[in-house]
């Protein structure tokens, strides 16, 4: 994505922008850390914000994987038989289902 963008904010595939510029000031003044939007301290909210923050991790190698995301505690209340990772078809059916979900 960074290679395809035509913006001045990326250099060699990495985010590189001047925090003192007007765009940098705007972000600093208007974009707050994700945890500041959490309106409740109950466990479900904490799990949701933890999952979303792991999915939005800037460095791709640090981001949560799909399989780990599907096993995240946020999804613990979903009945076992309804979880995506628990599909019980043949391996060919599983590959086909996985492929169709990625479209």
Short mmCIF file of C-alpha atoms in Angstrom, two decimals:
data_model
loop_
_atom_site.label_atom_id
_atom_site.label_comp_id
_atom_site.label_asym_id
_atom_site.label_seq_id
_atom_site.Cartn_x
_atom_site.Cartn_y
_atom_site.Cartn_z
CA UNK A 1 0.00 0.00 0.00
CA UNK A 2 2.80 2.43 0.89
CA UNK A 3 4.56 1.75 -2.43
CA UNK A 4 1.39 2.40 -4.43
CA UNK A 5 0.48 5.65 -2.73
CA UNK A 6 1.34 8.93 -4.38
CA UNK A 7 1.73 10.80 -1.12
CA UNK A 8 4.69 12.62 0.34
CA UNK A 9 4.14 10.91 3.69
CA UNK A 10 5.97 7.69 2.78
CA UNK A 11 9.67 7.21 2.14
CA UNK A 12 11.06 3.78 1.20
CA UNK A 13 7.78 2.15 2.23
CA UNK A 14 7.79 3.66 5.72
CA UNK A 15 5.65 6.42 7.16
CA UNK A 16 7.75 9.59 7.14
CA UNK A 17 6.07 12.90 7.73
CA UNK A 18 6.80 16.13 9.50
CA UNK A 19 4.92 16.33 12.78
CA UNK A 20 5.42 20.10 12.77
CA UNK A 21 3.63 20.55 9.43
CA UNK A 22 -0.03 21.58 9.25
CA UNK A 23 -0.99 17.91 8.69
CA UNK A 24 1.12 16.89 11.68
CA UNK A 25 -0.46 19.53 13.90
CA UNK A 26 -3.93 18.43 12.77
CA UNK A 27 -3.20 14.80 13.66
CA UNK A 28 -1.68 15.75 17.02
CA UNK A 29 -4.68 17.95 17.91
CA UNK A 30 -7.54 15.86 16.51
CA UNK A 31 -6.52 12.21 16.41
CA UNK A 32 -6.37 10.68 19.85
CA UNK A 33 -5.01 7.26 20.81
CA UNK A 34 -7.53 4.46 20.36
CA UNK A 35 -7.83 3.73 24.09
CA UNK A 36 -9.16 7.27 24.65
CA UNK A 37 -12.35 6.26 22.78
CA UNK A 38 -13.07 3.35 25.10
CA UNK A 39 -16.22 4.31 26.98
CA UNK A 40 -16.38 1.41 29.40
CA UNK A 41 -13.98 -0.62 31.49
CA UNK A 42 -15.94 -3.86 31.27
CA UNK A 43 -14.14 -6.91 29.96
CA UNK A 44 -15.88 -6.98 26.56
CA UNK A 45 -14.81 -3.39 25.83
CA UNK A 46 -11.25 -4.10 26.92
CA UNK A 47 -11.11 -7.19 24.70
CA UNK A 48 -12.58 -5.32 21.73
CA UNK A 49 -10.12 -2.44 22.03
CA UNK A 50 -7.21 -4.85 22.50
CA UNK A 51 -8.19 -6.75 19.36
CA UNK A 52 -8.69 -3.61 17.26
CA UNK A 53 -5.41 -2.10 18.43
CA UNK A 54 -3.55 -5.32 17.53
CA UNK A 55 -5.20 -5.29 14.09
CA UNK A 56 -4.17 -1.65 13.54
CA UNK A 57 -0.54 -2.16 14.56
CA UNK A 58 1.55 -0.02 12.19
CA UNK A 59 4.36 -2.53 11.65
CA UNK A 60 2.91 -5.47 9.65
CA UNK A 61 5.18 -8.02 11.32
CA UNK A 62 3.83 -6.92 14.72
CA UNK A 63 0.16 -7.10 13.68
CA UNK A 64 -2.03 -9.91 14.98
CA UNK A 65 -2.45 -12.77 12.50
CA UNK A 66 -5.87 -13.81 11.27
CA UNK A 67 -5.73 -17.14 13.11
CA UNK A 68 -4.68 -15.43 16.35
CA UNK A 69 -7.39 -12.80 15.88
CA UNK A 70 -10.04 -15.51 15.51
CA UNK A 71 -8.84 -17.04 18.80
CA UNK A 72 -8.80 -13.69 20.62
CA UNK A 73 -10.77 -13.62 23.92
CA UNK A 74 -13.18 -11.10 22.37
CA UNK A 75 -14.75 -14.01 20.47
CA UNK A 76 -14.98 -16.39 23.45
CA UNK A 77 -18.74 -15.91 23.83
CA UNK A 78 -19.44 -17.18 20.32
CA UNK A 79 -20.58 -20.82 20.49
CA UNK A 80 -17.80 -23.20 19.47
CA UNK A 81 -19.68 -24.58 16.45
CA UNK A 82 -20.26 -21.07 15.02
CA UNK A 83 -16.63 -19.92 15.01
CA UNK A 84 -15.00 -19.57 11.60
CA UNK A 85 -11.86 -21.40 12.63
CA UNK A 86 -13.96 -24.35 13.77
CA UNK A 87 -15.44 -25.21 10.35
CA UNK A 88 -15.66 -29.01 10.27
CA UNK A 89 -15.82 -29.72 6.52
CA UNK A 90 -13.18 -31.64 4.59
CA UNK A 91 -9.83 -29.92 4.08
CA UNK A 92 -10.85 -29.13 0.50
CA UNK A 93 -14.10 -27.57 1.73
CA UNK A 94 -12.15 -25.56 4.30
CA UNK A 95 -9.77 -24.22 1.66
CA UNK A 96 -12.68 -23.30 -0.60
CA UNK A 97 -14.53 -21.58 2.26
CA UNK A 98 -11.38 -19.73 3.30
CA UNK A 99 -10.75 -18.63 -0.27
CA UNK A 100 -14.30 -17.38 -0.72
CA UNK A 101 -14.07 -15.35 2.50
CA UNK A 102 -11.00 -13.51 1.25
CA UNK A 103 -12.69 -12.10 -1.86
#
